[in-house]
Amino acid sequence: MSISKEKKAVLREKFGHHPNDTGSPEVQVAVLSEKISNLTEHLANHKKDQSSKRGLVQLVMQRRKLLNYLKSEDIKRYQNLIKTLGLRR
């Protein structure tokens, strides 16, 4: 359910402010979104996997907190990120 180093590198290049940027909210949200989509696929096949379901809820809450932070800091960056990732909000 985790993502590969190559996929993380692609997300870092696309959403980061510089090539080694791993800490900006945009990169963190993009990585979390990828993990969430992978875990959602897993749960579609394994409906009784309660520990993975709990992990999914935690990831969604963490992404929500990061998005709330980004929204309070810079609304333009927030709106751009939401549009790029295709998140509902």
PDB file of C-alpha atoms in Angstrom, residues 16-89:
ATOM      1  CA  GLY A  16       7.806  20.761  -4.757  1.00  0.00           C
ATOM      2  CA  HIS A  17       9.333  24.216  -4.725  1.00  0.00           C
ATOM      3  CA  HIS A  18      12.803  22.768  -5.391  1.00  0.00           C
ATOM      4  CA  PRO A  19      14.046  19.275  -6.389  1.00  0.00           C
ATOM      5  CA  ASN A  20      14.676  17.983  -2.858  1.00  0.00           C
ATOM      6  CA  ASP A  21      11.556  19.511  -1.317  1.00  0.00           C
ATOM      7  CA  THR A  22       9.861  16.903   0.867  1.00  0.00           C
ATOM      8  CA  GLY A  23       8.451  19.078   3.616  1.00  0.00           C
ATOM      9  CA  SER A  24       6.160  21.513   1.867  1.00  0.00           C
ATOM     10  CA  PRO A  25       2.446  20.901   2.419  1.00  0.00           C
ATOM     11  CA  GLU A  26       1.849  20.441  -1.308  1.00  0.00           C
ATOM     12  CA  VAL A  27       4.291  17.527  -1.541  1.00  0.00           C
ATOM     13  CA  GLN A  28       3.024  15.945   1.661  1.00  0.00           C
ATOM     14  CA  VAL A  29      -0.600  16.143   0.516  1.00  0.00           C
ATOM     15  CA  ALA A  30       0.284  14.711  -2.898  1.00  0.00           C
ATOM     16  CA  VAL A  31       2.107  11.739  -1.321  1.00  0.00           C
ATOM     17  CA  LEU A  32      -0.727  11.158   1.131  1.00  0.00           C
ATOM     18  CA  SER A  33      -3.266  11.290  -1.691  1.00  0.00           C
ATOM     19  CA  GLU A  34      -1.348   8.611  -3.581  1.00  0.00           C
ATOM     20  CA  LYS A  35      -1.191   6.415  -0.468  1.00  0.00           C
ATOM     21  CA  ILE A  36      -4.914   6.931   0.131  1.00  0.00           C
ATOM     22  CA  SER A  37      -5.803   5.892  -3.403  1.00  0.00           C
ATOM     23  CA  ASN A  38      -3.636   2.755  -3.123  1.00  0.00           C
ATOM     24  CA  LEU A  39      -5.185   1.841   0.215  1.00  0.00           C
ATOM     25  CA  THR A  40      -8.696   2.435  -1.130  1.00  0.00           C
ATOM     26  CA  GLU A  41      -7.961  -0.040  -3.938  1.00  0.00           C
ATOM     27  CA  HIS A  42      -6.719  -2.571  -1.391  1.00  0.00           C
ATOM     28  CA  LEU A  43      -9.827  -2.187   0.745  1.00  0.00           C
ATOM     29  CA  ALA A  44     -12.079  -2.716  -2.259  1.00  0.00           C
ATOM     30  CA  ASN A  45     -10.644  -6.239  -2.552  1.00  0.00           C
ATOM     31  CA  HIS A  46     -10.225  -6.938   1.186  1.00  0.00           C
ATOM     32  CA  LYS A  47     -13.376  -5.658   2.822  1.00  0.00           C
ATOM     33  CA  LYS A  48     -12.703  -7.164   6.260  1.00  0.00           C
ATOM     34  CA  ASP A  49      -9.219  -5.711   6.688  1.00  0.00           C
ATOM     35  CA  GLN A  50      -9.987  -3.512   9.679  1.00  0.00           C
ATOM     36  CA  SER A  51      -6.407  -2.491  10.469  1.00  0.00           C
ATOM     37  CA  SER A  52      -5.913  -1.125   6.957  1.00  0.00           C
ATOM     38  CA  LYS A  53      -9.241   0.672   7.236  1.00  0.00           C
ATOM     39  CA  ARG A  54      -8.019   2.348  10.420  1.00  0.00           C
ATOM     40  CA  GLY A  55      -4.809   3.335   8.650  1.00  0.00           C
ATOM     41  CA  LEU A  56      -6.830   4.834   5.809  1.00  0.00           C
ATOM     42  CA  VAL A  57      -8.852   6.960   8.226  1.00  0.00           C
ATOM     43  CA  GLN A  58      -5.620   8.188   9.846  1.00  0.00           C
ATOM     44  CA  LEU A  59      -4.134   9.130   6.476  1.00  0.00           C
ATOM     45  CA  VAL A  60      -7.289  11.008   5.502  1.00  0.00           C
ATOM     46  CA  MET A  61      -7.247  12.923   8.800  1.00  0.00           C
ATOM     47  CA  GLN A  62      -3.567  13.798   8.355  1.00  0.00           C
ATOM     48  CA  ARG A  63      -4.211  15.060   4.810  1.00  0.00           C
ATOM     49  CA  ARG A  64      -7.185  17.092   6.050  1.00  0.00           C
ATOM     50  CA  LYS A  65      -5.001  18.777   8.706  1.00  0.00           C
ATOM     51  CA  LEU A  66      -2.353  19.656   6.130  1.00  0.00           C
ATOM     52  CA  LEU A  67      -4.987  21.056   3.775  1.00  0.00           C
ATOM     53  CA  ASN A  68      -6.496  23.154   6.581  1.00  0.00           C
ATOM     54  CA  TYR A  69      -3.028  24.505   7.401  1.00  0.00           C
ATOM     55  CA  LEU A  70      -2.340  25.358   3.767  1.00  0.00           C
ATOM     56  CA  LYS A  71      -5.733  27.037   3.446  1.00  0.00           C
ATOM     57  CA  SER A  72      -5.047  29.239   6.461  1.00  0.00           C
ATOM     58  CA  GLU A  73      -1.563  30.181   5.210  1.00  0.00           C
ATOM     59  CA  ASP A  74      -2.089  30.751   1.479  1.00  0.00           C
ATOM     60  CA  ILE A  75      -5.502  30.315  -0.153  1.00  0.00           C
ATOM     61  CA  LYS A  76      -4.117  30.507  -3.720  1.00  0.00           C
ATOM     62  CA  ARG A  77      -1.718  27.586  -3.165  1.00  0.00           C
ATOM     63  CA  TYR A  78      -4.549  25.652  -1.520  1.00  0.00           C
ATOM     64  CA  GLN A  79      -6.936  26.184  -4.428  1.00  0.00           C
ATOM     65  CA  ASN A  80      -4.255  25.301  -6.962  1.00  0.00           C
ATOM     66  CA  LEU A  81      -3.430  22.078  -5.099  1.00  0.00           C
ATOM     67  CA  ILE A  82      -7.082  21.052  -4.799  1.00  0.00           C
ATOM     68  CA  LYS A  83      -7.604  21.639  -8.518  1.00  0.00           C
ATOM     69  CA  THR A  84      -4.427  19.772  -9.517  1.00  0.00           C
ATOM     70  CA  LEU A  85      -5.131  16.726  -7.341  1.00  0.00           C
ATOM     71  CA  GLY A  86      -8.843  16.704  -8.140  1.00  0.00           C
ATOM     72  CA  LEU A  87      -9.957  16.654  -4.514  1.00  0.00           C
ATOM     73  CA  ARG A  88     -13.482  17.551  -3.508  1.00  0.00           C
ATOM     74  CA  ARG A  89     -13.820  20.423  -1.096  1.00  0.00           C
TER      75      ARG A  89
END
